[in-house]
mmCIF file of C-alpha atoms and ligand atoms in Angstrom:
data_model
loop_
_atom_site.group_PDB
_atom_site.id
_atom_site.type_symbol
_atom_site.label_atom_id
_atom_site.label_comp_id
_atom_site.label_asym_id
_atom_site.label_seq_id
_atom_site.Cartn_x
_atom_site.Cartn_y
_atom_site.Cartn_z
ATOM 1 C CA MET A 21 31.747 167.979 22.677
ATOM 2 C CA ASN A 22 34.136 167.225 19.813
ATOM 3 C CA ILE A 23 36.244 164.214 20.653
ATOM 4 C CA ILE A 24 38.958 162.167 19.010
ATOM 5 C CA LEU A 25 39.338 158.606 20.226
ATOM 6 C CA LEU A 26 42.711 156.869 20.052
ATOM 7 C CA GLY A 27 43.724 153.420 21.177
ATOM 8 C CA PRO A 28 45.749 150.460 19.949
ATOM 9 C CA PRO A 29 44.178 147.217 18.735
ATOM 10 C CA GLY A 30 42.943 145.266 21.734
ATOM 11 C CA ALA A 31 42.576 148.314 24.019
ATOM 12 C CA GLY A 32 38.778 148.121 24.004
ATOM 13 C CA LYS A 33 38.323 151.358 22.074
ATOM 14 C CA GLY A 34 35.217 150.071 20.276
ATOM 15 C CA THR A 35 33.480 149.260 23.560
ATOM 16 C CA GLN A 36 34.278 152.660 25.057
ATOM 17 C CA ALA A 37 33.146 154.370 21.844
ATOM 18 C CA LYS A 38 29.762 152.656 22.058
ATOM 19 C CA MET A 39 29.359 153.665 25.690
ATOM 20 C CA LEU A 40 30.214 157.284 24.820
ATOM 21 C CA VAL A 41 27.640 157.292 22.029
ATOM 22 C CA ASP A 42 25.011 155.977 24.450
ATOM 23 C CA LYS A 43 25.827 158.385 27.261
ATOM 24 C CA TYR A 44 26.282 161.608 25.318
ATOM 25 C CA GLY A 45 24.163 160.967 22.238
ATOM 26 C CA ILE A 46 26.947 161.994 19.887
ATOM 27 C CA PRO A 47 27.681 160.031 16.700
ATOM 28 C CA GLN A 48 30.802 157.943 16.245
ATOM 29 C CA ILE A 49 32.410 158.882 12.961
ATOM 30 C CA SER A 50 34.854 156.495 11.384
ATOM 31 C CA THR A 51 36.497 157.191 8.065
ATOM 32 C CA GLY A 52 35.790 153.766 6.619
ATOM 33 C CA GLU A 53 32.120 154.005 7.435
ATOM 34 C CA ILE A 54 31.539 157.428 5.902
ATOM 35 C CA LEU A 55 33.643 156.549 2.873
ATOM 36 C CA ARG A 56 31.353 153.593 2.290
ATOM 37 C CA ALA A 57 28.271 155.767 2.819
ATOM 38 C CA ASN A 58 29.561 158.322 0.286
ATOM 39 C CA LEU A 59 30.315 155.577 -2.210
ATOM 40 C CA LYS A 60 26.846 154.145 -1.771
ATOM 41 C CA ALA A 61 25.188 157.552 -2.149
ATOM 42 C CA GLY A 62 27.388 158.314 -5.169
ATOM 43 C CA THR A 63 28.456 161.746 -3.888
ATOM 44 C CA GLN A 64 31.131 163.742 -5.719
ATOM 45 C CA LEU A 65 33.646 163.005 -2.977
ATOM 46 C CA GLY A 66 32.588 159.390 -2.903
ATOM 47 C CA LEU A 67 33.272 159.053 -6.628
ATOM 48 C CA GLU A 68 36.587 160.832 -6.179
ATOM 49 C CA ALA A 69 37.558 158.418 -3.386
ATOM 50 C CA LYS A 70 36.468 155.457 -5.513
ATOM 51 C CA LYS A 71 38.983 156.337 -8.235
ATOM 52 C CA TYR A 72 41.839 155.911 -5.767
ATOM 53 C CA MET A 73 40.399 152.835 -4.112
ATOM 54 C CA ASP A 74 39.831 151.118 -7.460
ATOM 55 C CA ALA A 75 43.460 151.806 -8.320
ATOM 56 C CA GLY A 76 44.486 150.236 -5.015
ATOM 57 C CA LYS A 77 45.749 153.588 -3.735
ATOM 58 C CA LEU A 78 45.236 155.400 -0.462
ATOM 59 C CA VAL A 79 42.513 158.023 -0.612
ATOM 60 C CA PRO A 80 44.385 161.356 -0.390
ATOM 61 C CA ASP A 81 44.031 163.541 2.690
ATOM 62 C CA GLU A 82 42.112 166.325 0.954
ATOM 63 C CA VAL A 83 39.390 163.883 -0.106
ATOM 64 C CA VAL A 84 39.158 162.247 3.318
ATOM 65 C CA ILE A 85 39.064 165.630 5.020
ATOM 66 C CA GLY A 86 36.380 166.836 2.634
ATOM 67 C CA ILE A 87 34.267 163.832 3.510
ATOM 68 C CA ILE A 88 34.808 164.304 7.251
ATOM 69 C CA ASN A 89 34.019 167.999 6.926
ATOM 70 C CA ASN A 90 30.700 167.259 5.227
ATOM 71 C CA ARG A 91 29.850 164.659 7.819
ATOM 72 C CA ILE A 92 30.419 166.904 10.834
ATOM 73 C CA GLN A 93 28.105 169.549 9.355
ATOM 74 C CA GLU A 94 25.205 167.140 9.573
ATOM 75 C CA GLU A 95 22.367 167.673 12.013
ATOM 76 C CA ASP A 96 23.314 164.864 14.401
ATOM 77 C CA CYS A 97 26.724 166.470 15.010
ATOM 78 C CA ARG A 98 25.336 169.689 16.447
ATOM 79 C CA ARG A 99 26.016 168.607 20.006
ATOM 80 C CA GLY A 100 29.347 167.115 19.076
ATOM 81 C CA TYR A 101 30.890 164.025 17.586
ATOM 82 C CA MET A 102 33.534 161.420 18.162
ATOM 83 C CA LEU A 103 36.141 160.787 15.501
ATOM 84 C CA ASP A 104 37.435 157.230 15.393
ATOM 85 C CA GLY A 105 40.368 156.291 13.159
ATOM 86 C CA PHE A 106 40.810 159.856 11.976
ATOM 87 C CA PRO A 107 43.109 161.743 11.968
ATOM 88 C CA ARG A 108 45.830 159.176 11.435
ATOM 89 C CA THR A 109 48.698 161.536 10.751
ATOM 90 C CA VAL A 110 49.863 164.942 11.986
ATOM 91 C CA ALA A 111 49.200 166.358 8.502
ATOM 92 C CA GLN A 112 45.569 165.230 8.776
ATOM 93 C CA ALA A 113 45.341 166.617 12.310
ATOM 94 C CA GLN A 114 46.619 169.999 11.130
ATOM 95 C CA ALA A 115 44.203 170.033 8.197
ATOM 96 C CA LEU A 116 41.350 169.165 10.544
ATOM 97 C CA ASP A 117 42.330 171.963 12.950
ATOM 98 C CA LYS A 118 42.373 174.379 10.044
ATOM 99 C CA ILE A 119 38.880 173.579 8.759
ATOM 100 C CA LEU A 120 37.459 173.529 12.278
ATOM 101 C CA ALA A 121 39.068 176.884 13.095
ATOM 102 C CA GLU A 122 37.479 178.368 9.960
ATOM 103 C CA GLN A 123 34.115 177.296 11.384
ATOM 104 C CA GLY A 124 34.935 178.752 14.798
ATOM 105 C CA SER A 125 35.111 175.239 16.160
ATOM 106 C CA GLY A 126 37.791 172.843 17.351
ATOM 107 C CA ILE A 127 38.607 169.564 19.033
ATOM 108 C CA ASP A 128 37.908 169.585 22.774
ATOM 109 C CA ASP A 129 39.445 166.335 23.963
ATOM 110 C CA VAL A 130 41.623 163.585 22.576
ATOM 111 C CA ILE A 131 40.996 160.408 24.524
ATOM 112 C CA SER A 132 43.904 157.991 24.338
ATOM 113 C CA ILE A 133 43.158 154.577 25.802
ATOM 114 C CA GLU A 134 46.466 153.145 26.930
ATOM 115 C CA VAL A 135 47.325 149.536 27.618
ATOM 116 C CA ALA A 136 50.849 148.112 27.987
ATOM 117 C CA ASP A 137 52.095 146.065 25.034
ATOM 118 C CA HIS A 138 52.473 142.817 27.008
ATOM 119 C CA GLU A 139 48.841 143.071 28.132
ATOM 120 C CA LEU A 140 47.703 143.741 24.552
ATOM 121 C CA MET A 141 49.724 140.740 23.370
ATOM 122 C CA GLY A 142 47.871 138.521 25.843
ATOM 123 C CA ARG A 143 44.506 139.868 24.733
ATOM 124 C CA LEU A 144 45.219 139.687 21.018
ATOM 125 C CA THR A 145 47.010 136.338 20.846
ATOM 126 C CA GLY A 146 44.482 134.551 23.084
ATOM 127 C CA ARG A 147 41.878 133.982 20.409
ATOM 128 C CA ARG A 148 41.213 130.403 19.356
ATOM 129 C CA THR A 149 38.982 129.251 16.544
ATOM 130 C CA CYS A 150 37.291 125.892 15.951
ATOM 131 C CA ARG A 151 38.482 124.130 12.817
ATOM 132 C CA GLN A 152 35.125 122.444 12.341
ATOM 133 C CA CYS A 153 32.440 125.003 13.140
ATOM 134 C CA GLY A 154 34.389 128.283 13.308
ATOM 135 C CA GLN A 155 33.267 129.077 16.863
ATOM 136 C CA GLY A 156 35.588 131.595 18.551
ATOM 137 C CA PHE A 157 37.067 131.325 22.062
ATOM 138 C CA HIS A 158 39.583 133.259 24.082
ATOM 139 C CA VAL A 159 42.026 131.619 26.475
ATOM 140 C CA MET A 160 41.639 134.514 28.977
ATOM 141 C CA PHE A 161 38.131 135.877 28.475
ATOM 142 C CA ASP A 162 36.100 133.001 27.066
ATOM 143 C CA PRO A 163 37.994 129.749 27.518
ATOM 144 C CA PRO A 164 36.599 126.426 26.295
ATOM 145 C CA LYS A 165 35.653 123.874 28.971
ATOM 146 C CA VAL A 166 38.455 121.598 27.790
ATOM 147 C CA GLU A 167 41.646 123.201 26.544
ATOM 148 C CA GLY A 168 42.011 122.995 22.774
ATOM 149 C CA ILE A 169 38.539 121.487 22.222
ATOM 150 C CA CYS A 170 35.407 123.252 20.946
ATOM 151 C CA ASP A 171 32.494 123.292 23.437
ATOM 152 C CA LYS A 172 29.952 123.232 20.644
ATOM 153 C CA CYS A 173 31.145 120.457 18.351
ATOM 154 C CA GLY A 174 34.232 118.869 19.919
ATOM 155 C CA GLY A 175 36.404 120.120 17.053
ATOM 156 C CA GLU A 176 40.025 121.105 17.410
ATOM 157 C CA LEU A 177 40.798 124.723 18.312
ATOM 158 C CA TYR A 178 43.610 126.531 16.572
ATOM 159 C CA GLN A 179 45.208 129.957 16.508
ATOM 160 C CA ARG A 180 44.667 131.863 13.278
ATOM 161 C CA ASP A 181 47.685 133.437 11.593
ATOM 162 C CA ASP A 182 46.197 136.890 12.320
ATOM 163 C CA ASP A 183 46.381 136.108 16.023
ATOM 164 C CA ASN A 184 49.930 134.804 16.282
ATOM 165 C CA GLU A 185 52.583 136.689 18.249
ATOM 166 C CA LYS A 186 54.575 137.848 15.279
ATOM 167 C CA THR A 187 51.574 139.280 13.423
ATOM 168 C CA VAL A 188 50.173 140.900 16.554
ATOM 169 C CA ALA A 189 53.553 142.399 17.548
ATOM 170 C CA ASN A 190 53.818 143.848 14.063
ATOM 171 C CA ARG A 191 50.314 145.336 14.199
ATOM 172 C CA LEU A 192 51.103 146.941 17.543
ATOM 173 C CA LYS A 193 54.350 148.381 16.230
ATOM 174 C CA VAL A 194 52.669 149.811 13.142
ATOM 175 C CA TYR A 195 50.011 151.391 15.332
ATOM 176 C CA SER A 196 52.499 152.885 17.742
ATOM 177 C CA ASP A 197 54.823 154.227 15.015
ATOM 178 C CA GLN A 198 51.868 155.825 13.298
ATOM 179 C CA THR A 199 50.156 157.195 16.400
ATOM 180 C CA GLN A 200 53.022 158.486 18.527
ATOM 181 C CA PRO A 201 53.497 161.694 16.468
ATOM 182 C CA LEU A 202 49.756 162.324 16.763
ATOM 183 C CA ILE A 203 49.871 161.810 20.520
ATOM 184 C CA ASP A 204 52.778 164.259 20.761
ATOM 185 C CA TYR A 205 50.880 166.751 18.623
ATOM 186 C CA TYR A 206 47.814 166.749 20.855
ATOM 187 C CA LYS A 207 49.890 166.658 24.023
ATOM 188 C CA LYS A 208 51.532 169.918 22.951
ATOM 189 C CA LYS A 209 48.080 171.398 22.473
ATOM 190 C CA SER A 210 47.082 170.187 25.966
ATOM 191 C CA LEU A 211 44.207 168.192 24.482
ATOM 192 C CA LEU A 212 45.506 164.718 25.246
ATOM 193 C CA ARG A 213 43.641 162.773 27.952
ATOM 194 C CA SER A 214 45.452 159.527 28.693
ATOM 195 C CA ILE A 215 43.176 156.826 30.040
ATOM 196 C CA ASP A 216 44.383 153.678 31.766
ATOM 197 C CA GLY A 217 42.730 150.963 29.674
ATOM 198 C CA VAL A 218 43.274 148.130 32.160
ATOM 199 C CA GLY A 219 40.434 147.047 34.420
ATOM 200 C CA ASP A 220 36.703 146.595 34.361
ATOM 201 C CA ILE A 221 34.952 148.078 31.299
ATOM 202 C CA LYS A 222 32.693 150.291 33.441
ATOM 203 C CA GLU A 223 35.623 151.396 35.548
ATOM 204 C CA ILE A 224 37.525 152.439 32.414
ATOM 205 C CA PHE A 225 34.459 154.263 31.139
ATOM 206 C CA GLY A 226 34.283 156.091 34.476
ATOM 207 C CA ARG A 227 37.818 157.358 33.856
ATOM 208 C CA VAL A 228 36.806 158.578 30.393
ATOM 209 C CA VAL A 229 33.720 160.387 31.696
ATOM 210 C CA LYS A 230 35.779 161.999 34.443
ATOM 211 C CA VAL A 231 38.309 163.545 32.057
ATOM 212 C CA LEU A 232 35.521 164.810 29.811
ATOM 213 C CA GLY A 233 34.279 166.701 32.867
HETATM 214 ZN ZN1 ZN B 25 33.322 123.715 16.870
#
């Protein structure tokens, strides 16, 4: 079971990923995490990646793919794995297909958790933070007892710049511009499984499990 997980910020991808790990016992592999692990272990590829990161540059595809390739050879990936945040581009997807094909393997399913932009805006702009104690709230999911006031310390709640409409709209646009070609790529290969990401968490997970068959 080799899966790729796609979903915009606010779609609940992290929650679904955790549930998949628990149900199927496959590891969740994110590029950032294994890059950090390689850096820490001082591997050849880790050192290579560090050169680019220290220079403030993007780690090139061949290095990232090398790191992913090493990771998926590990023992815990024998029954499958879930890639999260990789591939990001069609070029990476093609490179991944190539190395997997050489190993007689391939991607089985690309799960795309889909939520309409206006719903994502509501989720992502609803966060409020206490000026005094830093406690987080959410106007939809975890509202304070009194609007604008922290339950814990009575401090004033505010919206961080990261959570304002303009920033969030921009993040969503960047995600969609970057991901649409990838979605088209996997659709053409009949690997794309679109999941409605609106509803109860367990209900959404049920949809994911169903498409995985
Ligand atoms: Zn507070």
